[in-house]
Amino acid sequence: MAEDSKSTKPLDNGRRKFLNTAGIAGIAGAGATLGLAGCNKAEQAPTAAAPAPAKPAAAGHSKVEVAPGQLDDYYLMSSGGHSGEMRIIGVPSGRTLKRIPIFNIDPMSGWGITNESKKIVGTKADGSVKYRTGDTHHVHGSYTDGTYDGKYFWVNDKINNRLARVRGDYMECDKITEIPNVQGFHGIFPDKRDPVDAAINHTTRVFCGAEFHMPLPNTPKNWKEGTGYACLLTCVDAESMEVRWQVKVDGNMDLCATSYDGKLAALNSYNTENGQVFADMMSAERDACIFFNVERIEAAIKAGKSFTVGDSKVPVVDGTREANKDPKTALTCYVPVPKNPHGVNISPDGKYYVCAGKLSPTATVIEHALVLKWFNGEVKEAQECVVGEPEIGLGPLHTGFDNKGNAYTSLFLDSQVVKWNVAAAIAQYKGDKQVKVVLDRIDVHYQPGHSYASMGETKEADGKFFMSGNKFSKDRFLPVGPLHVETEQLIDISGDKMVLLADHTAHPEPHDAIIVRRDLIKTKQIYTLEDHPLHIKGFDDTGIKRNGNKVTVRIMSVAPTFTPSEFVLKKGDEVTVIITNHDKVEDLHHGFAIEYHDVNMIVGPQETKSVTFKVERPGVFWYYCTHFCHALHLEMRGRMVVEA
Amino acid sequence: MAEDSKSTKPLDNGRRKFLNTAGIAGIAGAGATLGLAGCNKAEQAPTAAAPAPAKPAAAGHSKVEVAPGQLDDYYLMSSGGHSGEMRIIGVPSGRTLKRIPIFNIDPMSGWGITNESKKIVGTKADGSVKYRTGDTHHVHGSYTDGTYDGKYFWVNDKINNRLARVRGDYMECDKITEIPNVQGFHGIFPDKRDPVDAAINHTTRVFCGAEFHMPLPNTPKNWKEGTGYACLLTCVDAESMEVRWQVKVDGNMDLCATSYDGKLAALNSYNTENGQVFADMMSAERDACIFFNVERIEAAIKAGKSFTVGDSKVPVVDGTREANKDPKTALTCYVPVPKNPHGVNISPDGKYYVCAGKLSPTATVIEHALVLKWFNGEVKEAQECVVGEPEIGLGPLHTGFDNKGNAYTSLFLDSQVVKWNVAAAIAQYKGDKQVKVVLDRIDVHYQPGHSYASMGETKEADGKFFMSGNKFSKDRFLPVGPLHVETEQLIDISGDKMVLLADHTAHPEPHDAIIVRRDLIKTKQIYTLEDHPLHIKGFDDTGIKRNGNKVTVRIMSVAPTFTPSEFVLKKGDEVTVIITNHDKVEDLHHGFAIEYHDVNMIVGPQETKSVTFKVERPGVFWYYCTHFCHALHLEMRGRMVVEA
């Protein structure tokens, strides 16, 4: 900041006051009722007395700033919560490089307006998009050999229960699949290789966890009694995006992790009692991290041991505890963890899952090899798969990893990130009372949810950056009215001590994200003309065709002109405008809007898009280029004439 | 950047290659045809041979970075182009602090989904929003005593021709007005005081320029001949947001500036020939900057010298050159400027307008006092109001000002910002051949459109920061597919030499913006319960009411619960859900989404919102909080039961 800056540091008591009102007050009440007693507050959370303020960390600043003309080192691929979009953000700069419209309507690109996007989103009988809303929580990318291959990214919608895929070359959504018989579709994770076929060392499945239990099939009949409620895990084919199979489970799933050998998918599950009201949901002593044996599930389906639910044709197998008592034939393994887990992540060496939840101040370390042994009958109780349970702080949720065996867990209630050593946690669990498990903690601002290390969900975890997606920003930014922006705080984890580098803003509401090394992303800059079956081949291919009151207008754009620059319709016509952009210069998009007709879309170099609408109002209406293209961009327009 | 960073500097030949393909090539052709000969390229634009690369400007970096916990110094209130939104960005950090949905549909906030927002946007017969698209170009704020008062901000929509207002306390859109009988509604500017009543030293009018000429009234009858085409300037009441009056003019207007004394609105106008095709639009030697005499226009309307157009009841007066030949009674003054101007700005001392356009390498300086004298008959020719015409570079568009008498103009074709001195330009025009007019130039990346100085459109211009909204970023950021992000480059103008501080990204497509000192913005953090007539007063006021198949559900939210947590409907019901958020903690919003029902909205502390939809599918559907609120946020949900 300039020396004459008027910047002021927010008063530190603001932080604690806020934590008290919004965070801890609520859980303190719940904790009293629900047995939140395992945490020595004084030891774990330095929040009681005046805490050390978050330092400006001047030493770290040069690591954030990306000078003009320089490029970022990483892509942050982030979910956008109920904005319905996915986002690409540069790391360390925090600059938003792209918003990818998915479950929302985007007039900038024409998403939800063009015929091409509507086909992906789905339409109602009247031709409008089926859904305008979505609640994205998790973004994950496709893997080859245990690291990102940049081919696909997936993101969920929790409102209307859809899985969307973004292709990594164009960074655009190309498929959306509605998941049958689930509600509150929350966590996703692609597999990393096939559990059986060693040649398939890349992603071919995406696992989807459903959080809200619901009647199967969905009928209001016994809603009050709550009988017949369950949740399904869903497996979607990564290429075809069709639903392969589902598994019925006990409890409500949210997060998901997959093993590096392709054998297991892990989902944390709360309310394993399958209760309908809060008291019932809290009757058991522990919940579970559920492990799904992919090979066995697919064999069971092949053997016809499946059923269907309602109108859905998707095969469903029974993964409840009751139906999977014999480990040697079990499809699922329920490893007990403290109540209400809300996070499961796997370490980059593929050996350990870390599962945590806000009602216990601990993280549960589960060993992958032991879970496989349980499925082989070599471990008696699923509980024995747990190899560590360190106390790390209040409200632990999500864990990222570096390349030195350390874990970084967000502490929701403490508003901190805690660094701890996995091997030390295991040694401590075995009885070593001297070992130092917790290595460092750092304040974040405020109420962190997910957090993510650079490359931390791959075998190439590099231990450089860590980001904390925080739910409240309060006094960290200039006030902009009742609704505050959220934060993505950037932390340097390359040294022994964590250093807070930057408060990046995040449009509500960031949930999960992944930090991808930039050399793994390989995008295309130009579309392929022939990819669209209706593309305009050249000037001779432009013009107007009428079929009754259905009119097709074929327009070619070459900066700074539309050809044709005028076309005549009749009131009541249903018109389809098809535009092919014949420009070949990188980034040279044209926009196409029609005055008073609520139409806008952009068409990239060599791309074709179309839009269909009715004309009901006689007159002359200009169409024009809305996306800057050329020195004569303002002159790039034409007239649509609607005769009475 | 860290030392081990993999960042690379883009090759400098990329810059010039790009300028050649996308920018200069096009205009070079146009220039040859249209007489672009006045510019000594070698002297004005150092682009021919290997230019100096944009330096990382290491010295300036500390001026960009806003350390964690520190606040920005300014609010950038920016238009969002065809994204249809307004944006608030922190300066100097470049962090996006808020997206304000206006002409788009926003599932995050529920804009275009809630009944309250639909009432503002307008609806079709089927209850859906009338428009889902908009193309915002200009944002300006309300004034008191020549500087921002933070009360209102306005932004235009060029597609569907609407003016929207954002209230500065909540930073939300509260009114949208459709402008009759205009197309390509482009430039806006609020007045700064009343032209007559000295007591009114604040904004009461907003002027709106229409760019695309159209038949008045809009009929397809003579579309080909183009007779009866014209553009209207529109005056909207700042408080009521009703259209006060319109003025018919020659030519196509885009940008607007207003005088500090309230007397004049200035709009640059191209195609003053009123041509319909390109050749006709270029037949005159000069176009014009049109000055509107507000007092006389309102007197003429009061005197009944107005007409109406089509169905509109808005009084229209004739401001064409033909009808305003006598300066002493003229409503408008056409000051000649080089062809195709695309920018007019007024200096902070209120003395000079600077008008420029891409077809001449000059800026035209027009003296305010002389225009007033012209209206008094004391100046013979409007041309005499011009007091400067410095050659500043290729493609000059928009001008910002510091507090030292300097102007900063974006050079679209040179991809530069040029700093020049207004007094020196006037001296040069008077004959001083020694005076140095151009003081500095700096490369920007690439193709700048609008640019804005900190407080530069107020009498409190402070000469600290300048931002250049650039249309192409090309190689400045990590690639993200065919569509690149745009840039807002931040420049330090506090010294003699301009220093490029940062490449901030801008979601397509930034047009105009204003940089507002932070102490001038005074937002509210909590809504007022009683402001919504249907607000739920307390628990006793919640519940369900049925009237035939119309059902009203009144829900109260207090973190982490909705009351009621269940309600029962019948298939075919039209249900209105009203939610009042009784939380009082700052930023404590709740989201409300219903599974499979495409509903999402947020409700801020003490706010009420409602949504109406039909239920057609029997079953149990969870509703849940989508906007993080509390430690038990994930548990904040309830069930909507739809009986068959």
Tab-separated table of C-alpha atoms in Angstrom, chain A residues 96-309:
chain	number	residue	atom	x	y	z
A	96	THR	CA	-10.395	-14.953	-11.656
A	97	LEU	CA	-9.444	-16.289	-15.068
A	98	LYS	CA	-12.820	-17.687	-16.066
A	99	ARG	CA	-16.336	-18.259	-14.859
A	100	ILE	CA	-17.780	-21.402	-16.407
A	101	PRO	CA	-21.581	-21.278	-16.495
A	102	ILE	CA	-23.075	-24.672	-15.748
A	103	PHE	CA	-26.291	-24.753	-13.757
A	104	ASN	CA	-27.041	-21.040	-14.131
A	105	ILE	CA	-28.118	-18.864	-17.062
A	106	ASP	CA	-25.348	-16.672	-18.420
A	107	PRO	CA	-26.203	-13.863	-20.822
A	108	MET	CA	-22.504	-13.186	-21.459
A	109	SER	CA	-21.869	-16.490	-23.187
A	110	GLY	CA	-25.473	-17.349	-24.010
A	111	TRP	CA	-25.491	-20.374	-21.709
A	112	GLY	CA	-29.103	-21.413	-21.187
A	113	ILE	CA	-30.080	-19.248	-24.173
A	114	THR	CA	-28.456	-20.990	-27.159
A	115	ASN	CA	-29.932	-24.188	-28.531
A	116	GLU	CA	-26.615	-25.964	-27.984
A	117	SER	CA	-26.480	-25.172	-24.261
A	118	LYS	CA	-30.180	-25.893	-23.766
A	119	LYS	CA	-29.648	-29.352	-25.203
A	120	ILE	CA	-26.994	-29.970	-22.528
A	121	VAL	CA	-29.036	-28.472	-19.672
A	122	GLY	CA	-32.371	-29.962	-20.783
A	123	THR	CA	-35.613	-28.160	-21.545
A	124	LYS	CA	-39.221	-27.999	-20.469
A	125	ALA	CA	-42.143	-28.506	-22.855
A	126	ASP	CA	-42.166	-24.768	-23.656
A	127	GLY	CA	-38.542	-24.868	-24.771
A	128	SER	CA	-37.109	-22.979	-21.797
A	129	VAL	CA	-34.327	-24.537	-19.738
A	130	LYS	CA	-35.478	-27.114	-17.212
A	131	TYR	CA	-33.469	-25.585	-14.356
A	132	ARG	CA	-31.957	-22.144	-13.746
A	133	THR	CA	-30.383	-22.931	-10.397
A	134	GLY	CA	-27.725	-25.209	-9.023
A	135	ASP	CA	-25.619	-25.528	-5.909
A	136	THR	CA	-22.117	-26.674	-6.770
A	137	HIS	CA	-19.940	-27.996	-3.962
A	138	HIS	CA	-17.161	-30.097	-5.373
A	139	VAL	CA	-14.883	-29.908	-8.356
A	140	HIS	CA	-12.522	-32.737	-9.210
A	141	GLY	CA	-10.480	-33.536	-12.289
A	142	SER	CA	-9.787	-36.697	-14.231
A	143	TYR	CA	-6.645	-38.670	-13.378
A	144	THR	CA	-4.023	-40.589	-15.288
A	145	ASP	CA	-1.370	-42.419	-13.312
A	146	GLY	CA	-2.390	-40.771	-10.065
A	147	THR	CA	-2.250	-37.171	-11.186
A	148	TYR	CA	-4.430	-34.758	-13.167
A	149	ASP	CA	-4.535	-35.322	-16.921
A	150	GLY	CA	-6.514	-32.137	-17.637
A	151	LYS	CA	-9.089	-33.944	-19.742
A	152	TYR	CA	-12.223	-33.466	-17.665
A	153	PHE	CA	-13.488	-31.753	-14.550
A	154	TRP	CA	-16.697	-32.642	-12.783
A	155	VAL	CA	-18.958	-30.637	-10.533
A	156	ASN	CA	-22.178	-31.470	-8.698
A	157	ASP	CA	-25.518	-29.716	-8.228
A	158	LYS	CA	-27.073	-30.239	-4.827
A	159	ILE	CA	-30.423	-28.580	-5.638
A	160	ASN	CA	-31.509	-30.458	-8.721
A	161	ASN	CA	-29.153	-33.428	-8.299
A	162	ARG	CA	-27.060	-33.340	-11.423
A	163	LEU	CA	-23.464	-34.127	-12.274
A	164	ALA	CA	-21.846	-31.866	-14.874
A	165	ARG	CA	-18.673	-32.385	-16.826
A	166	VAL	CA	-16.361	-29.658	-18.100
A	167	ARG	CA	-14.002	-30.539	-20.929
A	168	GLY	CA	-10.485	-29.371	-20.161
A	169	ASP	CA	-9.583	-28.206	-23.657
A	170	TYR	CA	-12.356	-25.621	-24.037
A	171	MET	CA	-13.108	-25.277	-20.312
A	172	GLU	CA	-16.820	-25.536	-21.074
A	173	CYS	CA	-19.551	-27.825	-19.825
A	174	ASP	CA	-20.316	-30.561	-22.347
A	175	LYS	CA	-22.575	-32.953	-20.426
A	176	ILE	CA	-25.017	-32.853	-17.542
A	177	THR	CA	-26.521	-36.014	-16.043
A	178	GLU	CA	-29.484	-36.100	-13.687
A	179	ILE	CA	-28.981	-38.662	-10.914
A	180	PRO	CA	-32.144	-40.651	-10.159
A	181	ASN	CA	-33.577	-41.138	-6.673
A	182	VAL	CA	-31.201	-38.952	-4.712
A	183	GLN	CA	-31.556	-35.628	-2.916
A	184	GLY	CA	-28.867	-33.355	-1.573
A	185	PHE	CA	-26.297	-34.719	-4.043
A	186	HIS	CA	-23.155	-33.473	-2.405
A	187	GLY	CA	-19.724	-35.092	-2.722
A	188	ILE	CA	-18.067	-36.393	-5.872
A	189	PHE	CA	-14.781	-38.016	-6.718
A	190	PRO	CA	-13.471	-39.660	-9.878
A	191	ASP	CA	-11.712	-42.984	-9.530
A	192	LYS	CA	-7.979	-43.015	-10.275
A	193	ARG	CA	-7.683	-46.361	-12.046
A	194	ASP	CA	-9.650	-49.532	-12.607
A	195	PRO	CA	-9.849	-51.921	-9.633
A	196	VAL	CA	-9.273	-54.933	-11.898
A	197	ASP	CA	-7.855	-54.015	-15.298
A	198	ALA	CA	-4.281	-52.818	-14.755
A	199	ALA	CA	-4.195	-51.338	-18.261
A	200	ILE	CA	-6.825	-48.783	-17.275
A	201	ASN	CA	-4.646	-46.419	-15.284
A	202	HIS	CA	-6.965	-43.429	-15.637
A	203	THR	CA	-10.401	-42.222	-14.583
A	204	THR	CA	-13.404	-44.114	-15.921
A	205	ARG	CA	-15.928	-43.656	-13.086
A	206	VAL	CA	-17.195	-40.775	-10.976
A	207	PHE	CA	-18.680	-41.521	-7.550
A	208	CYS	CA	-21.484	-39.330	-6.251
A	209	GLY	CA	-22.679	-39.185	-2.655
A	210	ALA	CA	-26.256	-38.329	-1.698
A	211	GLU	CA	-26.719	-36.488	1.561
A	212	PHE	CA	-30.465	-36.226	2.146
A	213	HIS	CA	-32.217	-39.516	2.755
A	214	MET	CA	-35.522	-39.847	0.951
A	215	PRO	CA	-38.262	-42.412	0.364
A	216	LEU	CA	-37.187	-44.970	-2.244
A	217	PRO	CA	-39.101	-44.605	-4.516
A	218	ASN	CA	-40.128	-41.040	-3.709
A	219	THR	CA	-43.708	-41.174	-2.452
A	220	PRO	CA	-45.391	-39.000	0.147
A	221	LYS	CA	-47.191	-42.074	1.571
A	222	ASN	CA	-45.220	-42.685	4.740
A	223	TRP	CA	-43.420	-39.389	4.947
A	224	LYS	CA	-44.214	-38.867	8.599
A	225	GLU	CA	-43.201	-42.322	9.761
A	226	GLY	CA	-40.105	-42.019	7.642
A	227	THR	CA	-40.092	-45.661	6.683
A	228	GLY	CA	-38.319	-46.600	3.495
A	229	TYR	CA	-35.905	-43.666	3.562
A	230	ALA	CA	-32.365	-44.236	2.305
A	231	CYS	CA	-29.422	-42.685	0.466
A	232	LEU	CA	-27.736	-44.001	-2.655
A	233	LEU	CA	-24.145	-43.836	-3.765
A	234	THR	CA	-24.092	-43.371	-7.535
A	235	CYS	CA	-21.427	-44.376	-10.046
A	236	VAL	CA	-21.431	-42.389	-13.304
A	237	ASP	CA	-19.426	-43.399	-16.367
A	238	ALA	CA	-16.733	-40.775	-16.932
A	239	GLU	CA	-16.940	-40.935	-20.729
A	240	SER	CA	-20.610	-41.544	-21.548
A	241	MET	CA	-21.797	-39.700	-18.424
A	242	GLU	CA	-24.500	-42.346	-18.014
A	243	VAL	CA	-25.337	-43.667	-14.585
A	244	ARG	CA	-23.760	-47.106	-14.197
A	245	TRP	CA	-25.046	-48.270	-10.838
A	246	GLN	CA	-26.125	-47.244	-7.363
A	247	VAL	CA	-25.644	-48.601	-3.832
A	248	LYS	CA	-28.141	-48.235	-1.005
A	249	VAL	CA	-26.472	-47.335	2.310
A	250	ASP	CA	-27.141	-46.472	5.924
A	251	GLY	CA	-26.777	-42.796	6.735
A	252	ASN	CA	-26.297	-39.583	4.854
A	253	MET	CA	-23.166	-39.203	2.757
A	254	ASP	CA	-21.470	-36.017	1.794
A	255	LEU	CA	-17.768	-36.141	1.010
A	256	CYS	CA	-15.906	-38.676	-1.083
A	257	ALA	CA	-12.336	-39.863	-1.637
A	258	THR	CA	-11.003	-42.611	-3.894
A	259	SER	CA	-7.999	-44.866	-3.525
A	260	TYR	CA	-4.976	-44.694	-5.808
A	261	ASP	CA	-5.307	-48.397	-6.657
A	262	GLY	CA	-8.867	-47.969	-7.925
A	263	LYS	CA	-10.262	-50.468	-5.433
A	264	LEU	CA	-12.179	-48.302	-2.953
A	265	ALA	CA	-14.382	-45.263	-2.777
A	266	ALA	CA	-14.744	-43.768	0.696
A	267	LEU	CA	-17.664	-41.620	1.810
A	268	ASN	CA	-18.166	-40.145	5.233
A	269	SER	CA	-21.674	-40.817	6.463
A	270	TYR	CA	-23.628	-39.211	9.275
A	271	ASN	CA	-27.007	-40.183	10.668
A	272	THR	CA	-26.142	-43.844	10.193
A	273	GLU	CA	-29.196	-44.444	12.393
A	274	ASN	CA	-31.312	-43.320	9.392
A	275	GLY	CA	-33.268	-41.036	11.718
A	276	GLN	CA	-35.774	-38.561	10.370
A	277	VAL	CA	-35.628	-35.999	13.141
A	278	PHE	CA	-32.627	-34.545	14.917
A	279	ALA	CA	-32.895	-36.661	18.108
A	280	ASP	CA	-33.058	-39.906	16.138
A	281	MET	CA	-30.085	-38.826	14.048
A	282	MET	CA	-27.989	-38.538	17.194
A	283	SER	CA	-28.893	-41.775	18.991
A	284	ALA	CA	-25.871	-43.856	17.923
A	285	GLU	CA	-22.479	-43.347	19.523
A	286	ARG	CA	-20.548	-43.191	16.291
A	287	ASP	CA	-21.165	-42.654	12.607
A	288	ALA	CA	-19.060	-44.124	9.832
A	289	CYS	CA	-16.734	-43.725	6.945
A	290	ILE	CA	-18.159	-46.123	4.384
A	291	PHE	CA	-15.806	-47.925	2.020
A	292	PHE	CA	-17.236	-49.247	-1.238
A	293	ASN	CA	-15.600	-52.264	-2.844
A	294	VAL	CA	-15.934	-51.332	-6.500
A	295	GLU	CA	-14.937	-54.694	-7.934
A	296	ARG	CA	-17.432	-56.594	-5.765
A	297	ILE	CA	-20.251	-54.155	-6.471
A	298	GLU	CA	-19.801	-54.516	-10.218
A	299	ALA	CA	-19.548	-58.303	-9.918
A	300	ALA	CA	-22.767	-58.363	-7.875
A	301	ILE	CA	-24.551	-56.363	-10.548
A	302	LYS	CA	-23.191	-58.630	-13.262
A	303	ALA	CA	-24.512	-61.562	-11.249
A	304	GLY	CA	-27.968	-59.998	-11.231
A	305	LYS	CA	-28.010	-59.218	-7.507
A	306	SER	CA	-29.530	-55.813	-8.090
A	307	PHE	CA	-32.929	-54.159	-8.025
A	308	THR	CA	-34.349	-50.923	-9.412
A	309	VAL	CA	-36.108	-47.992	-7.751
